[in-house]
Short mmCIF file of C-alpha atoms in Angstrom, two decimals:
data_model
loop_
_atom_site.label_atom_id
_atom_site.label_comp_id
_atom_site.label_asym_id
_atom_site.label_seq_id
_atom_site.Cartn_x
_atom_site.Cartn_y
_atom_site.Cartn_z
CA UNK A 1 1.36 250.02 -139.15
CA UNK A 2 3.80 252.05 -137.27
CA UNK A 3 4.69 255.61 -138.75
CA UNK A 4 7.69 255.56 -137.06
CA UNK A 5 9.59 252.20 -138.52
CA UNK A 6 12.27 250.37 -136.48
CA UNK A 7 14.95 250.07 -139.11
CA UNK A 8 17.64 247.49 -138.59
CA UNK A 9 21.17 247.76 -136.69
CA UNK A 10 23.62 249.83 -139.07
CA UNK A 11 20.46 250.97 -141.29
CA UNK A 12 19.82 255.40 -141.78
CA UNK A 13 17.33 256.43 -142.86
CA UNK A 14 16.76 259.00 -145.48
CA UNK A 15 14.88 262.17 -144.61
CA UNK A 16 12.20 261.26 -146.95
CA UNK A 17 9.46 264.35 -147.92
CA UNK A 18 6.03 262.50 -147.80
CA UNK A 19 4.58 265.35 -149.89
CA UNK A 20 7.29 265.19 -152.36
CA UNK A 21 6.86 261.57 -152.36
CA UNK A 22 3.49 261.92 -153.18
CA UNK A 23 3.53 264.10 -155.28
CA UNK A 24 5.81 262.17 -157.53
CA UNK A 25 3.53 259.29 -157.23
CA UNK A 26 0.20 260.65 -158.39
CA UNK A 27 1.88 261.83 -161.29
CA UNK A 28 1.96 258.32 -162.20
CA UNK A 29 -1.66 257.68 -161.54
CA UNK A 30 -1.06 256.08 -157.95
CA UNK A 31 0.58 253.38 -159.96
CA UNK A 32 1.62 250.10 -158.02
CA UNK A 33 4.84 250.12 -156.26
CA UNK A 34 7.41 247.92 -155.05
CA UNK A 35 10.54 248.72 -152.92
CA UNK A 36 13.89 247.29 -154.05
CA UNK A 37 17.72 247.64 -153.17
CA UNK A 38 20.08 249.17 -155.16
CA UNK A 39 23.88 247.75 -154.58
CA UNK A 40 27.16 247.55 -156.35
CA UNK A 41 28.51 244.05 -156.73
CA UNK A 42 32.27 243.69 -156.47
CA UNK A 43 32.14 243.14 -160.08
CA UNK A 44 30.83 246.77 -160.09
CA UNK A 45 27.59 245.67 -161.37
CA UNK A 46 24.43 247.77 -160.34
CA UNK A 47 21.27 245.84 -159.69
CA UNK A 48 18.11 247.19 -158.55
CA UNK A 49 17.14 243.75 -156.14
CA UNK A 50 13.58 242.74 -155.52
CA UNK A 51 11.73 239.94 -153.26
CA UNK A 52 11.31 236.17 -154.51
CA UNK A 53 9.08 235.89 -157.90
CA UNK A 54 9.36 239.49 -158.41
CA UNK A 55 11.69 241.24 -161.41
CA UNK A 56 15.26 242.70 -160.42
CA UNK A 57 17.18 244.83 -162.46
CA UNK A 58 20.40 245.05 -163.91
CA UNK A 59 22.17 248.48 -165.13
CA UNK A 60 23.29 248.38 -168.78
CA UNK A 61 23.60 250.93 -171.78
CA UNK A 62 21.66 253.52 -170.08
CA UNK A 63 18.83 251.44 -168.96
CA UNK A 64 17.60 249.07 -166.67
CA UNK A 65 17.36 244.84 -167.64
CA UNK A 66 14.99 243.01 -166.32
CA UNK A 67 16.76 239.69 -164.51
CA UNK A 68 15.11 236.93 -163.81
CA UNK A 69 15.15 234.83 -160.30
CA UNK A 70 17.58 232.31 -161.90
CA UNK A 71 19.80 235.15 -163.02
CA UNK A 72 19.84 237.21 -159.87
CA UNK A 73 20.03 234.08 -158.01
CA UNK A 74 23.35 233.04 -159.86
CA UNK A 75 24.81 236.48 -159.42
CA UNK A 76 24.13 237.23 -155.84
CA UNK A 77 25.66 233.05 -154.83
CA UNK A 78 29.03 234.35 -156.75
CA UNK A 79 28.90 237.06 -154.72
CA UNK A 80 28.32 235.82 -151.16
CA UNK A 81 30.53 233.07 -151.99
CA UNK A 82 33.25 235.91 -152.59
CA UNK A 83 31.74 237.21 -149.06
CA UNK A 84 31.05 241.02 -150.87
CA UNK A 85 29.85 243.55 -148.41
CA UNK A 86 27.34 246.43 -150.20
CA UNK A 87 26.34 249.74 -149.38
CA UNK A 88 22.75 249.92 -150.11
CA UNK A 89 20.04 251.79 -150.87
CA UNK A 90 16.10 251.13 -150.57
CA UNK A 91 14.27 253.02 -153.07
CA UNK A 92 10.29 253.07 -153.51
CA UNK A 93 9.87 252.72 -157.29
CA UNK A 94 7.27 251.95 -159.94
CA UNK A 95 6.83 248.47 -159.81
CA UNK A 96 6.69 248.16 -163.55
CA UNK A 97 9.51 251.05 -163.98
CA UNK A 98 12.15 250.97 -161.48
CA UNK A 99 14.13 254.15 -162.87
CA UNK A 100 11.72 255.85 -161.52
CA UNK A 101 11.92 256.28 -157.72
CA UNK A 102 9.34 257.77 -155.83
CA UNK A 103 11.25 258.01 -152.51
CA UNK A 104 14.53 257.11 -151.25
CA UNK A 105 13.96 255.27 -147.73
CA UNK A 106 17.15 253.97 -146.31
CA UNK A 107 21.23 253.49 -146.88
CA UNK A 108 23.41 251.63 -145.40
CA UNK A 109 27.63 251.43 -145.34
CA UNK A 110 29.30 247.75 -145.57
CA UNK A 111 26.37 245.42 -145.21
CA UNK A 112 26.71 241.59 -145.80
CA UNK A 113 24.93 240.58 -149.16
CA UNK A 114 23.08 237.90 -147.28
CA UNK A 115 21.49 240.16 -144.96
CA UNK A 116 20.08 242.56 -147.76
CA UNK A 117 18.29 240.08 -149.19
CA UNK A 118 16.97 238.95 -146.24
CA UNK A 119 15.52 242.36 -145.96
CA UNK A 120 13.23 241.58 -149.42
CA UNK A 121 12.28 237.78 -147.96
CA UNK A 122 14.79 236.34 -149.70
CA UNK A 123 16.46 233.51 -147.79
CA UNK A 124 19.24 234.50 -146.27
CA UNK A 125 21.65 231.31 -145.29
CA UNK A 126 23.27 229.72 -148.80
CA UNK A 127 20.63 226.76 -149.92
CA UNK A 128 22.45 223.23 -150.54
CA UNK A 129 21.86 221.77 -154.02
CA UNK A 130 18.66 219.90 -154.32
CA UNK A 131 15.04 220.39 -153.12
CA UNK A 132 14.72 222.50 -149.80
CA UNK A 133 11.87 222.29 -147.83
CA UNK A 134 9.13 224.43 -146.00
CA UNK A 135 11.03 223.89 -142.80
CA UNK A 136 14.81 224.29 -143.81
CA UNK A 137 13.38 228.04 -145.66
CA UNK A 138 11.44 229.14 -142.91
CA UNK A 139 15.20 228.48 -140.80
CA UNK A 140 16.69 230.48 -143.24
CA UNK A 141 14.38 233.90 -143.26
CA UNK A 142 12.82 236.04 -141.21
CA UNK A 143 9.38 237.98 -140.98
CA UNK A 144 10.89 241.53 -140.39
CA UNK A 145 8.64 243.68 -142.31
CA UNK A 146 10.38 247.37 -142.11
CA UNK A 147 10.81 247.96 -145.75
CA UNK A 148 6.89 247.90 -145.75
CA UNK A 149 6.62 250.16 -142.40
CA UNK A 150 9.78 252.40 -144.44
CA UNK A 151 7.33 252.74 -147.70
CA UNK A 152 4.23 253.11 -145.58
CA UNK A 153 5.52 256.36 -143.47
CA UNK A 154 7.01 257.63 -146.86
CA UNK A 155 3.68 258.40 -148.35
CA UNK A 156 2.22 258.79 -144.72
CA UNK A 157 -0.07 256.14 -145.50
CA UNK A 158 -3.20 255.22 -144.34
CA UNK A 159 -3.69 258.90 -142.98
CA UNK A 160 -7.42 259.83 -143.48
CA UNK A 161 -6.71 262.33 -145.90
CA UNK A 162 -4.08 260.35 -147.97
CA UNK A 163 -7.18 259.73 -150.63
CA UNK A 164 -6.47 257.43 -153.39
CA UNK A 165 -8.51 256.99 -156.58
CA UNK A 166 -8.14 253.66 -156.46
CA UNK A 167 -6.87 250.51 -155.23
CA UNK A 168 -5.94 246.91 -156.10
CA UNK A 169 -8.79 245.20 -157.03
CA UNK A 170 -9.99 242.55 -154.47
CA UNK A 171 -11.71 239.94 -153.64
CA UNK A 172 -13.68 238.21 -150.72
CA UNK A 173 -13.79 234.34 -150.36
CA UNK A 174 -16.03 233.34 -147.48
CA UNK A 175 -16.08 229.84 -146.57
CA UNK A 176 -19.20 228.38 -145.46
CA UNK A 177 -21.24 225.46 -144.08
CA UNK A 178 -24.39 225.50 -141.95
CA UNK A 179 -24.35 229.11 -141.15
CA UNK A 180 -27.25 230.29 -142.57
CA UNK A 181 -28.26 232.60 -139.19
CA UNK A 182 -24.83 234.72 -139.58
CA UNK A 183 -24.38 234.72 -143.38
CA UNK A 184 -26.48 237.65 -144.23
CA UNK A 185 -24.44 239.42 -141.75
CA UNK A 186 -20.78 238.54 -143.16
CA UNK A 187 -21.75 239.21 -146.59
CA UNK A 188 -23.70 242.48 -145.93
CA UNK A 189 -19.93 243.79 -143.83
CA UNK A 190 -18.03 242.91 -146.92
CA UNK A 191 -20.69 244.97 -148.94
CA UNK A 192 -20.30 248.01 -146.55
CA UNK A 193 -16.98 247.58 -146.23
CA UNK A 194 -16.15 247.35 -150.50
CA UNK A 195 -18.94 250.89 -150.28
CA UNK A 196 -15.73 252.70 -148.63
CA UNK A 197 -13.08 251.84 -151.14
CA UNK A 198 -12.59 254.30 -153.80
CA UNK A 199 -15.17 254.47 -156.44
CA UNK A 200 -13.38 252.96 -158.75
CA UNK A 201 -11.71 250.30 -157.33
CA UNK A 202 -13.20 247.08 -158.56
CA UNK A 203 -14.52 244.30 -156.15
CA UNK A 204 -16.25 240.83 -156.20
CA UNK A 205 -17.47 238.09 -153.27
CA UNK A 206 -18.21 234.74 -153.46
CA UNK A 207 -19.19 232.74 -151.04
CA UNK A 208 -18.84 229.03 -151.11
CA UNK A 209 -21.47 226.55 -149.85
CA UNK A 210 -19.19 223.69 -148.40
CA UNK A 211 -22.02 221.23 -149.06
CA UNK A 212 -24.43 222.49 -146.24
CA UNK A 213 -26.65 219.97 -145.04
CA UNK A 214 -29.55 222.45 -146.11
CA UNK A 215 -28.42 224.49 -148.97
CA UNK A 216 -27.41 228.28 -148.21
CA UNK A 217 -28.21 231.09 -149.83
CA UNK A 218 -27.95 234.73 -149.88
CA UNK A 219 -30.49 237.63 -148.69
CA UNK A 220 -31.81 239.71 -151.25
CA UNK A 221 -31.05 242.78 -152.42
CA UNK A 222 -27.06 242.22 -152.56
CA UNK A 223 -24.88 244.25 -155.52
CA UNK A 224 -23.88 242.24 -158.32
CA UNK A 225 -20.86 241.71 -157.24
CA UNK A 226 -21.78 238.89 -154.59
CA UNK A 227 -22.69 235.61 -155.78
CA UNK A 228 -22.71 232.58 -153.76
CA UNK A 229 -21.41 228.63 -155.73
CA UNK A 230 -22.02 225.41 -153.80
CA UNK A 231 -19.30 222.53 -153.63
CA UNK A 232 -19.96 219.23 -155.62
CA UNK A 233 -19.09 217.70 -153.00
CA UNK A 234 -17.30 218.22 -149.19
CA UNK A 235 -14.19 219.96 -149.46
CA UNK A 236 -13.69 221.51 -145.98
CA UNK A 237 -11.88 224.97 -145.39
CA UNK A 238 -9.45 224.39 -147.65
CA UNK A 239 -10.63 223.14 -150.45
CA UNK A 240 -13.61 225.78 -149.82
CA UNK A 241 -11.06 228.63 -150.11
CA UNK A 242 -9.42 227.26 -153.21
CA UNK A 243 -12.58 226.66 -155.01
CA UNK A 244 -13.59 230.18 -154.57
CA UNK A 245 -9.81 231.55 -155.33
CA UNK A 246 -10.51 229.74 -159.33
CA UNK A 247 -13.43 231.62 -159.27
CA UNK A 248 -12.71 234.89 -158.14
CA UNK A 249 -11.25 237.85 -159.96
CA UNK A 250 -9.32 240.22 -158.52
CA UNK A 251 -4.81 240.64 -157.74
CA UNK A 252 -5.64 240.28 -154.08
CA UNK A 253 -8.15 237.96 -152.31
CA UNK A 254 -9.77 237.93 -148.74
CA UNK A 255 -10.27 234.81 -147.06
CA UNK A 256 -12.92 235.00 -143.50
CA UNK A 257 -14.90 232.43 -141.69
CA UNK A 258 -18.42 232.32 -142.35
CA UNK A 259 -18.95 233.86 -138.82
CA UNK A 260 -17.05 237.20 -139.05
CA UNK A 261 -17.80 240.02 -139.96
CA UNK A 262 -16.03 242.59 -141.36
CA UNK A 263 -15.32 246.21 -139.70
CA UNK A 264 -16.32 248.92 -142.00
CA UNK A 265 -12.29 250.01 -142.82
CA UNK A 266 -11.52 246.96 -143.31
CA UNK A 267 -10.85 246.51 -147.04
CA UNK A 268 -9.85 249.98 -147.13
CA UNK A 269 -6.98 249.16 -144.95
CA UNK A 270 -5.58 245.75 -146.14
CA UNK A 271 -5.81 247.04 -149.99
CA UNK A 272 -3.48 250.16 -149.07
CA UNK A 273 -0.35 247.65 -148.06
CA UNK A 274 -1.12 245.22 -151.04
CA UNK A 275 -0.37 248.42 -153.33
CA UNK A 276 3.04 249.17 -151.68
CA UNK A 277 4.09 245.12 -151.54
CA UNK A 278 3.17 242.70 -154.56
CA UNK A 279 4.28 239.45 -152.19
CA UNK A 280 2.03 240.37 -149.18
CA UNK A 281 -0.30 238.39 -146.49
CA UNK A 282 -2.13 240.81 -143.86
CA UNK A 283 -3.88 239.59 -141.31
CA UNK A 284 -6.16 242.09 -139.03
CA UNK A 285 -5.28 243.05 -135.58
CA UNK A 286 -8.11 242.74 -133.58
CA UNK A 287 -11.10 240.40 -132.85
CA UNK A 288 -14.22 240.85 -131.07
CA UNK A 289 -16.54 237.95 -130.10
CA UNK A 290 -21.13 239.13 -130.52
CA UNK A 291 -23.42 237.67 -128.98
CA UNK A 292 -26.00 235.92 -131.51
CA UNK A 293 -28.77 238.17 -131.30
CA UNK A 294 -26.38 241.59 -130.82
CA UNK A 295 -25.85 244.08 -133.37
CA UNK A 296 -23.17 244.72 -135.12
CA UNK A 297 -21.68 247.81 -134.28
CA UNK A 298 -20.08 250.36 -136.78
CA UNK A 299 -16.81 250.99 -135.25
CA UNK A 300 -13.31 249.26 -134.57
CA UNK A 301 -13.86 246.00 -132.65
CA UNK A 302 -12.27 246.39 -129.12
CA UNK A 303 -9.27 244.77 -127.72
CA UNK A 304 -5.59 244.91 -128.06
CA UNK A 305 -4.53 246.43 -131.65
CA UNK A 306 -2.35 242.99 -132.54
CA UNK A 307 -3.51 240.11 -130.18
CA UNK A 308 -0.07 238.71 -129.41
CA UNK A 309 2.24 241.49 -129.75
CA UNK A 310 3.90 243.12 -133.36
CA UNK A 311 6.68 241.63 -131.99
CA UNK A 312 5.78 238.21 -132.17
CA UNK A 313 5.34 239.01 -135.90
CA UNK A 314 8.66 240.77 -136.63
CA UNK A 315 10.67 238.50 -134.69
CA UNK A 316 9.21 235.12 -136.35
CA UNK A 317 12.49 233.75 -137.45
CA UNK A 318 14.94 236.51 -136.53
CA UNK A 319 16.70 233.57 -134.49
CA UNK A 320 17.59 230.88 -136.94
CA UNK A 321 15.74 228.21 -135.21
CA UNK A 322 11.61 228.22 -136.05
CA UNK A 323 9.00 225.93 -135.40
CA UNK A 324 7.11 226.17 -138.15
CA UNK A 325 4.08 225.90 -136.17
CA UNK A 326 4.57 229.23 -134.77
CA UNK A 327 3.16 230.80 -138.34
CA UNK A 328 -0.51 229.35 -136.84
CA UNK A 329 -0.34 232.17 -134.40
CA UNK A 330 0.58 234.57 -136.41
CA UNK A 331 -2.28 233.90 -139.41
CA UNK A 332 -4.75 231.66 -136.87
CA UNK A 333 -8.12 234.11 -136.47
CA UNK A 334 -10.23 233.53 -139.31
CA UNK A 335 -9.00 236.13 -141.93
CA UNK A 336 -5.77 235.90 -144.56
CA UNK A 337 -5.39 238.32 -147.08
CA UNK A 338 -3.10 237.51 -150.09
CA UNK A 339 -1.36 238.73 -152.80
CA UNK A 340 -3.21 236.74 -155.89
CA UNK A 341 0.62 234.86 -156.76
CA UNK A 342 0.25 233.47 -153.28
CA UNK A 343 -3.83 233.16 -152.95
CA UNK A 344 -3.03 230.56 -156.21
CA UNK A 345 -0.90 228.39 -154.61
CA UNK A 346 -3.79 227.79 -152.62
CA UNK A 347 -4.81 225.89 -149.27
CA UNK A 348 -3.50 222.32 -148.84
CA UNK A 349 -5.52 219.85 -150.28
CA UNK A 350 -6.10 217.03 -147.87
CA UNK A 351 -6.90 218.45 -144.00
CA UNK A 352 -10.57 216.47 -143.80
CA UNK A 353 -13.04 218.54 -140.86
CA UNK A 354 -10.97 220.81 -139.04
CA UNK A 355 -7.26 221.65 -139.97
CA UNK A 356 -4.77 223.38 -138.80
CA UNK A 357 -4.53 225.18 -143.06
CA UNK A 358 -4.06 229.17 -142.03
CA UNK A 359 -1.01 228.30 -140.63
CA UNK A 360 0.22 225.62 -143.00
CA UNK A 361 -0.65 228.23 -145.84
CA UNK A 362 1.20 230.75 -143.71
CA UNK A 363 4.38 228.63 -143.66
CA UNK A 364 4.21 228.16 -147.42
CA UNK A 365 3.85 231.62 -147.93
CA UNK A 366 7.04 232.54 -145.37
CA UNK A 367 8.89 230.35 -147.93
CA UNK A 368 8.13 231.57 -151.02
CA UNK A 369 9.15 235.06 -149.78
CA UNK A 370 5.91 236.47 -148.40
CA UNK A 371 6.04 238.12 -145.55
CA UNK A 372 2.97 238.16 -142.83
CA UNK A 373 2.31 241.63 -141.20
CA UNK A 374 -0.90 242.51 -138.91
CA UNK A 375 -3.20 245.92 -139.59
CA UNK A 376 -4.03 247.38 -136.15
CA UNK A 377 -6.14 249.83 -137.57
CA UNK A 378 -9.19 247.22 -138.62
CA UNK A 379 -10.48 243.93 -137.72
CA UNK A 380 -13.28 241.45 -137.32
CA UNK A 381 -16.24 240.87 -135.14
CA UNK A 382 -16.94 236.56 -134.72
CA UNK A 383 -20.55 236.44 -134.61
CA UNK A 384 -21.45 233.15 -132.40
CA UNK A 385 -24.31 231.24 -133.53
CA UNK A 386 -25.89 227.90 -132.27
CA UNK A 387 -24.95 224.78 -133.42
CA UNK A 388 -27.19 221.44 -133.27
CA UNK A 389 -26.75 218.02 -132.72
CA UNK A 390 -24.92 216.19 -129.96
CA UNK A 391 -22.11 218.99 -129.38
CA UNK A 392 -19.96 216.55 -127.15
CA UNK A 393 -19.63 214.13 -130.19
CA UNK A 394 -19.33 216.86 -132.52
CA UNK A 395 -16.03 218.74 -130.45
CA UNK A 396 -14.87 215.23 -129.96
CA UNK A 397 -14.27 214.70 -133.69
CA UNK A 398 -12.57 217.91 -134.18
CA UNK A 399 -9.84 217.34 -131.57
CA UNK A 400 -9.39 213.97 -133.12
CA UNK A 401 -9.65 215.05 -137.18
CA UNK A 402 -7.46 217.78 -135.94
CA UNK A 403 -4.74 215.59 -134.42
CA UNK A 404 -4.71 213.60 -137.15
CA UNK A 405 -4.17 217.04 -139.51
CA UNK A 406 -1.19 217.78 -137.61
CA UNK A 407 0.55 215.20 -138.23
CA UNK A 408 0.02 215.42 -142.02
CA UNK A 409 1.49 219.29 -141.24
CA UNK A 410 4.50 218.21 -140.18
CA UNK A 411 4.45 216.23 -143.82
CA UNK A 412 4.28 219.23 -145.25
CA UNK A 413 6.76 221.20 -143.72
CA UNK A 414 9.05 218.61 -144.55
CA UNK A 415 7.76 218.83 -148.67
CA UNK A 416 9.80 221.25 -151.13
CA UNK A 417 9.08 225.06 -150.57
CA UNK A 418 8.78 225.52 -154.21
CA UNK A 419 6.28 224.22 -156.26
CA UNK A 420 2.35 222.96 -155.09
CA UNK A 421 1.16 220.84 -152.80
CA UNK A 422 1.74 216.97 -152.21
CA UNK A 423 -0.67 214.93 -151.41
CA UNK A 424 0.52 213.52 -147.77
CA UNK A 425 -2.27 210.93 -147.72
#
């Protein structure tokens, strides 16, 4: 995460005092946070504006109302319809108390209504009556992330000796089948990797046996917190990763491969950005391939910081016309990490052997609001081990059960954005 954010054209920001900022935080306990946008609506109503499924507020008798989506929804249509410009301001405020603002980020002078709530992942093109699909909100949005890069650099977060007492609890789902020779390994990163979050941040793993041919299990000597559940029957990726969201715990969840491994900051550093943004995915920005018999080493996996570019990420969208198989690249290296209102909508249900879910999810998640932003300061060794069998047949069937998942994808793109999964078989 840049310290220096690139705000948009016409955007100032405020000369924000990270100590200040902080200050006024921990006397709140290092409470969650949320940023929002305060405007004045032609109507000279004063609303405090957050993203999708998250509360906005409404000025009133010397306090703030809580509005609901339908309400702000209504309010903000009159006024785009009316074609209001706003001069707003991005505040970092208690999520559960906006009067109280921790920092004031950015202002702007005549800005079009549409555009600031495109800033919160709110779509910003006028939806037609009716159901709107993945595809038609993905065209609508964009994945430019700078009010999280604003509220990050306003607490100068994650500096080393920005210490918090605690963070959002989390958990790890690790997908599994037939991996017994790396599984000690992935599960002993997330345990060293939950051993430098603060003390009292609460944790939980669970591993999910996709119906291994020999059951797995877990080494001994793991913390309580670890448990591994097998599948009653096959359920693939997906189904793996929903099965273990139902059972896990915690407001944001992990989801890895069986075969990576965690760097040691890595928790530390996805956790920070889930405290600042309650609609959130994070992905890590860099991947290192072991050998099978190497060890693991304990630092930073080498290569470049974000594989494809932070631009690639902040641009998604920014030109109207997406292909909503461009979220695969942003999401497609083993590891999601989401807010718990997105982990529940879960993976979709019917990919059979390998599908093309991370970036289906990632689509899903675009539409309800999310927005997906890559940590270059942690990532993910992929520990190779060998597989068995007749490898020839076995790759064959993946490019063929993957072929056949894409074109159930496009099914889905074309589904409503709101609401779960269809069925597309």
């Amino acid at each position: 995460m840049s310290t220096n954010p690139v705000f948009p054209r016409g955007v100032r920001p405020f000369a924000v005092q990270p100590s200040a900022a902080w200050d006024r935080w921990a006397r709140h306990g290092f409470a969650p946070l949320d940023v929002v946008v305060e405007v004045v609506l032609g109507s000279g109503q004063l609303m405090r504006l957050a993203g999708p499924g998250r509360c906005s507020w409404l000025a009133g008798h010397g306090r703030w109302i809580p509005m609901g989506s339908g309400a702000v929804e209504s309010v903000t249509a009159r006024a785009m319809r009316a074609r209001e410009t706003v001069r707003p301001r991005v505040l970092l405020v208690l999520r559960d108390n906006p009067q109280y603002v921790v920092a004031e980020l950015a202002w702007a002078s005549d800005t079009g209504l549409d555009e600031v709530l495109g800033w919160l992942g709110r779509p910003v093109a006028r939806e037609a009556a009716g159901l709107v699909s993945v595809r038609e909100r993905l065209q609508a949005r964009s994945n430019d992330y700078w009010l999280l890069e604003a509220a990050m650099a306003a607490l100068e977060l994650p500096e080393a000796g920005r210490d918090l007492p605690v963070l959002p609890g989390i958990s790890v789902v690790v997908s599994a089948r037939g991996a017994q020779s790396v599984l000690a390994g992935t599960v002993g990163s997330v345990v060293g990797a939950a051993e430098r979050l603060p003390g009292r941040t609460p944790w939980d793993c669970v591993v999910v046996d996709d119906l291994s041919e020999t059951p797995l299990r877990l080494p001994a000597g793991l913390p309580p917190q670890a448990r591994l559940v097998r599948a009653a029957e096959r359920v693939y990726r997906g189904g793996a990763r929903n099965l273990g969201q139902q059972l896990s715990r915690q407001p944001v969840t992990v989801f890895i491969d069986d075969d990576l491994q965690m760097a040691p900051n890595y928790l530390l550093q996805h956790a920070v950005r889930h405290l600042l943004w309650p609609n959130l995915i994070t992905v890590s920005g860099r991947e290192e391939y072991l050998e099978p018999a190497a060890a693991t080493p304990q630092r930073l996996p080498y290569g470049k910081q974000v594989p494809a570019g932070v631009g690639q990420f902040r641009d998604f969208g920014t030109e109207g016309r997406v292909d909503p198989r461009e979220a695969y690249e942003l999401v497609g290296r083993g590891d999601i990490v989401a807010s718990r209102p997105l982990a529940e909508v879960g993976f979709p249900p019917d990919y059979v052997a390998y599908g093309p879910e991370d970036g289906t999810f990632a689509a899903k998640a675009l539409s309800l609001g999310a927005f997906v932003v890559p940590v270059a300061e942690t990532g993910l060794f992929r520990r190779g081990y060998r597989r068995t069998g007749n490898l020839v047949a076995q790759d064959a069937a993946r490019t063929a059960a993957f072929v056949a998942n894409l074109e159930l994808q496009e099914r889905h793109f074309d589904a409503p954005a709101d609401g779960g999964w269809a069925v597309t078989r």
